[in-house]
Amino acid sequence: NNNMSSVPAPPQQPHTSSSSSDVSISSLLMQNEHYIRAIIENQKHGKLDQCAEYQRQLQRNLMILARIANAQAEAKGTLQQQQVYMKGMSAVSNGSGPVINGAPPQ
């Protein structure tokens, strides 16, 4: 007897490539919400094998989200470094020179 619980089937997994831009963050978050609910529901019914499968899928999505967050943080850091560099180059080109240790050159 293969009695299915009231837990709906998991949503389709997104196709992921090496580029995190192929994955919709909101889709991953919605899937994660489903997985968490499914884990709780399956735990109530003692279906630990199904819990483990949902936990694997949840972990996979969390790792994808972590890679996206890291990539965004790195991109933001690179942009900030470029802005600092451009401000320094602007100061040099308009004659004020670079500021070293908080003081202009003498």
Coordinates of N, CA and C in Angstrom, one line a residue, residues 1-104:
N1 N 0.8 -1.2 0.0 CA 0.0 0.0 0.0 C 0.9 1.2 0.0
N2 N 0.8 2.0 -1.1 CA 1.7 3.2 -1.2 C 0.8 4.4 -0.9
N3 N 0.5 4.6 0.3 CA -0.4 5.7 0.7 C 0.4 7.0 0.7
M4 N 0.0 7.9 -0.2 CA 0.7 9.2 -0.3 C 0.2 10.2 0.8
S5 N 1.1 10.9 1.4 CA 0.7 11.9 2.4 C 0.1 13.1 1.7
S6 N -0.4 14.0 2.4 CA -1.0 15.2 1.8 C 0.1 16.2 1.3
V7 N 1.3 15.8 1.3 CA 2.4 16.7 0.8 C 2.4 16.6 -0.7
P8 N 2.3 17.8 -1.3 CA 2.4 17.7 -2.8 C 3.7 17.4 -3.3
A9 N 3.8 17.0 -4.6 CA 5.1 16.7 -5.2 C 5.9 17.9 -5.2
P10 N 7.2 17.7 -5.2 CA 8.1 18.9 -5.2 C 8.0 19.6 -6.5
P11 N 8.2 20.9 -6.5 CA 8.2 21.7 -7.8 C 9.4 21.2 -8.7
Q12 N 9.3 21.5 -9.9 CA 10.4 21.1 -10.9 C 11.7 21.8 -10.5
Q13 N 12.7 21.0 -10.5 CA 14.1 21.6 -10.2 C 14.5 22.5 -11.4
P14 N 15.0 23.6 -11.1 CA 15.5 24.5 -12.2 C 16.8 23.8 -12.8
H15 N 16.9 24.1 -14.1 CA 18.2 23.6 -14.8 C 19.2 24.6 -14.3
T16 N 20.3 24.0 -13.8 CA 21.4 24.9 -13.4 C 22.7 24.6 -14.2
S17 N 23.3 25.7 -14.6 CA 24.6 25.6 -15.2 C 25.6 26.2 -14.3
S18 N 26.8 26.4 -14.8 CA 27.8 27.0 -14.0 C 27.5 28.5 -13.7
S19 N 26.6 29.1 -14.5 CA 26.3 30.5 -14.3 C 25.1 30.6 -13.3
S20 N 25.2 31.3 -12.2 CA 24.1 31.4 -11.3 C 23.0 32.3 -11.8
S21 N 23.3 33.0 -12.9 CA 22.3 33.9 -13.5 C 21.2 33.1 -14.1
D22 N 21.4 31.8 -14.4 CA 20.3 31.0 -15.0 C 19.2 30.6 -14.0
V23 N 19.4 30.9 -12.8 CA 18.5 30.4 -11.8 C 17.7 31.6 -11.2
S24 N 16.5 31.5 -11.1 CA 15.7 32.5 -10.5 C 15.7 32.4 -9.0
I25 N 16.1 33.5 -8.3 CA 16.2 33.5 -6.9 C 14.8 33.3 -6.2
S26 N 13.9 34.0 -6.8 CA 12.5 33.8 -6.2 C 12.0 32.4 -6.3
S27 N 12.3 31.8 -7.5 CA 11.9 30.4 -7.7 C 12.5 29.5 -6.6
L28 N 13.8 29.7 -6.4 CA 14.5 28.9 -5.4 C 13.9 29.1 -4.0
L29 N 13.6 30.3 -3.7 CA 13.0 30.6 -2.4 C 11.6 29.9 -2.2
M30 N 10.9 30.0 -3.3 CA 9.5 29.3 -3.2 C 9.7 27.8 -3.1
Q31 N 10.7 27.2 -3.8 CA 11.0 25.8 -3.6 C 11.4 25.5 -2.2
N32 N 12.2 26.3 -1.7 CA 12.7 26.1 -0.3 C 11.6 26.1 0.7
E33 N 10.6 27.0 0.5 CA 9.5 27.0 1.4 C 8.7 25.7 1.3
H34 N 8.5 25.2 0.1 CA 7.8 24.0 -0.1 C 8.6 22.8 0.6
Y35 N 9.9 22.8 0.4 CA 10.7 21.7 0.9 C 10.6 21.7 2.5
I36 N 10.7 22.9 3.1 CA 10.6 23.0 4.5 C 9.3 22.5 5.0
R37 N 8.2 22.9 4.3 CA 6.9 22.4 4.7 C 6.7 20.9 4.5
A38 N 7.3 20.4 3.4 CA 7.3 19.0 3.2 C 8.1 18.2 4.2
I39 N 9.2 18.7 4.6 CA 10.0 18.0 5.6 C 9.2 18.0 6.9
I40 N 8.6 19.1 7.3 CA 7.8 19.1 8.6 C 6.7 18.1 8.5
E41 N 5.9 18.1 7.4 CA 4.8 17.2 7.2 C 5.2 15.7 7.2
N42 N 6.3 15.4 6.5 CA 6.8 14.0 6.5 C 7.3 13.6 7.8
Q43 N 7.9 14.5 8.6 CA 8.4 14.2 10.0 C 7.2 13.8 10.8
K44 N 6.1 14.5 10.7 CA 4.9 14.2 11.5 C 4.3 12.8 11.2
H45 N 4.5 12.4 9.9 CA 4.0 11.1 9.5 C 5.1 10.0 9.6
G46 N 6.3 10.3 10.1 CA 7.3 9.3 10.3 C 8.0 8.9 9.0
K47 N 7.9 9.7 8.0 CA 8.5 9.3 6.7 C 9.9 9.9 6.5
L48 N 10.8 9.3 7.2 CA 12.1 9.9 7.3 C 12.9 9.8 6.0
D49 N 12.6 8.8 5.2 CA 13.3 8.7 3.9 C 12.9 9.9 3.0
Q50 N 11.6 10.2 3.0 CA 11.2 11.3 2.2 C 11.7 12.7 2.8
C51 N 11.8 12.7 4.1 CA 12.4 13.9 4.7 C 13.9 14.1 4.2
A52 N 14.6 13.0 4.2 CA 16.0 13.1 3.8 C 16.1 13.6 2.3
E53 N 15.2 13.2 1.5 CA 15.2 13.6 0.1 C 14.9 15.1 0.0
Y54 N 13.9 15.6 0.7 CA 13.6 17.0 0.7 C 14.8 17.8 1.3
Q55 N 15.4 17.3 2.3 CA 16.6 18.0 2.9 C 17.7 18.1 1.9
R56 N 17.9 17.0 1.1 CA 19.0 17.1 0.1 C 18.7 18.2 -0.9
Q57 N 17.4 18.2 -1.3 CA 17.0 19.3 -2.3 C 17.1 20.7 -1.7
L58 N 16.7 20.8 -0.5 CA 16.8 22.1 0.2 C 18.3 22.5 0.3
Q59 N 19.1 21.6 0.7 CA 20.6 21.9 0.8 C 21.1 22.3 -0.5
R60 N 20.7 21.7 -1.6 CA 21.2 22.0 -2.9 C 20.8 23.4 -3.3
N61 N 19.5 23.8 -3.0 CA 19.1 25.1 -3.3 C 19.8 26.2 -2.4
L62 N 20.1 25.8 -1.2 CA 20.8 26.8 -0.3 C 22.2 27.0 -0.8
M63 N 22.8 26.0 -1.3 CA 24.2 26.1 -1.9 C 24.2 27.0 -3.1
I64 N 23.1 26.9 -4.0 CA 23.0 27.7 -5.1 C 22.8 29.2 -4.7
L65 N 21.9 29.4 -3.7 CA 21.7 30.8 -3.2 C 23.0 31.4 -2.6
A66 N 23.8 30.5 -1.9 CA 25.0 31.0 -1.4 C 26.0 31.4 -2.4
R67 N 26.1 30.7 -3.5 CA 26.9 31.0 -4.7 C 26.5 32.3 -5.3
I68 N 25.2 32.5 -5.4 CA 24.7 33.8 -6.0 C 25.0 34.9 -5.1
A69 N 24.8 34.8 -3.8 CA 25.1 35.8 -2.8 C 26.6 36.2 -2.9
N70 N 27.5 35.2 -2.9 CA 28.9 35.4 -3.0 C 29.3 36.1 -4.3
A71 N 28.7 35.7 -5.4 CA 29.0 36.4 -6.7 C 28.6 37.9 -6.6
Q72 N 27.4 38.1 -6.0 CA 26.9 39.5 -5.9 C 27.8 40.3 -5.0
A73 N 28.3 39.7 -3.9 CA 29.2 40.4 -3.0 C 30.5 40.8 -3.7
E74 N 31.0 39.8 -4.4 CA 32.3 40.0 -5.1 C 32.1 41.1 -6.2
A75 N 31.0 41.1 -6.9 CA 30.8 42.1 -7.9 C 30.6 43.5 -7.3
K76 N 30.0 43.6 -6.1 CA 29.8 44.8 -5.4 C 31.2 45.3 -4.9
G77 N 32.0 44.4 -4.4 CA 33.4 44.8 -4.0 C 34.2 45.3 -5.1
T78 N 34.1 44.6 -6.3 CA 34.9 45.0 -7.4 C 34.5 46.4 -7.9
L79 N 33.1 46.7 -7.9 CA 32.6 48.0 -8.3 C 33.1 49.1 -7.3
Q80 N 33.1 48.8 -6.0 CA 33.6 49.8 -5.1 C 35.1 50.1 -5.3
Q81 N 35.9 49.0 -5.6 CA 37.3 49.2 -5.8 C 37.5 50.1 -7.1
Q82 N 36.7 49.8 -8.1 CA 36.8 50.6 -9.3 C 36.4 52.1 -9.0
Q83 N 35.4 52.3 -8.2 CA 35.0 53.7 -7.9 C 36.1 54.4 -7.1
V84 N 36.8 53.7 -6.2 CA 37.9 54.3 -5.4 C 39.0 54.7 -6.4
Y85 N 39.3 53.7 -7.3 CA 40.4 53.9 -8.2 C 40.1 55.2 -9.1
M86 N 38.9 55.2 -9.6 CA 38.5 56.4 -10.5 C 38.6 57.7 -9.7
K87 N 38.2 57.7 -8.5 CA 38.3 59.0 -7.7 C 39.7 59.4 -7.5
G88 N 40.6 58.4 -7.3 CA 42.0 58.7 -7.2 C 42.6 59.2 -8.5
M89 N 42.2 58.6 -9.6 CA 42.7 59.0 -10.9 C 42.2 60.4 -11.2
S90 N 41.0 60.7 -10.8 CA 40.4 62.0 -11.0 C 41.2 63.1 -10.3
A91 N 41.5 62.8 -9.0 CA 42.3 63.7 -8.2 C 43.7 64.0 -8.8
V92 N 44.3 62.9 -9.4 CA 45.6 63.1 -10.0 C 45.5 63.9 -11.2
S93 N 44.5 63.7 -12.0 CA 44.3 64.4 -13.3 C 44.0 65.9 -13.1
N94 N 43.3 66.3 -12.0 CA 42.9 67.7 -11.9 C 43.9 68.4 -11.0
G95 N 45.1 67.8 -10.7 CA 46.1 68.5 -10.0 C 46.2 68.4 -8.5
S96 N 45.1 67.9 -7.9 CA 45.2 67.8 -6.5 C 46.0 66.7 -6.0
G97 N 46.3 65.8 -6.8 CA 47.2 64.6 -6.4 C 46.5 63.7 -5.5
P98 N 47.1 62.6 -5.3 CA 46.6 61.5 -4.4 C 46.7 61.9 -3.0
V99 N 45.7 61.5 -2.2 CA 45.8 61.7 -0.8 C 46.4 60.4 -0.1
I100 N 47.5 60.6 0.6 CA 48.2 59.5 1.2 C 48.1 59.6 2.7
N101 N 47.7 58.6 3.3 CA 47.5 58.6 4.8 C 46.7 59.8 5.3
G102 N 45.7 60.2 4.5 CA 44.8 61.3 4.9 C 45.4 62.7 4.7
A103 N 46.6 62.8 4.2 CA 47.2 64.1 3.9 C 47.6 64.3 2.5
P104 N 47.4 65.4 1.9 CA 47.8 65.6 0.5 C 49.3 65.7 0.4

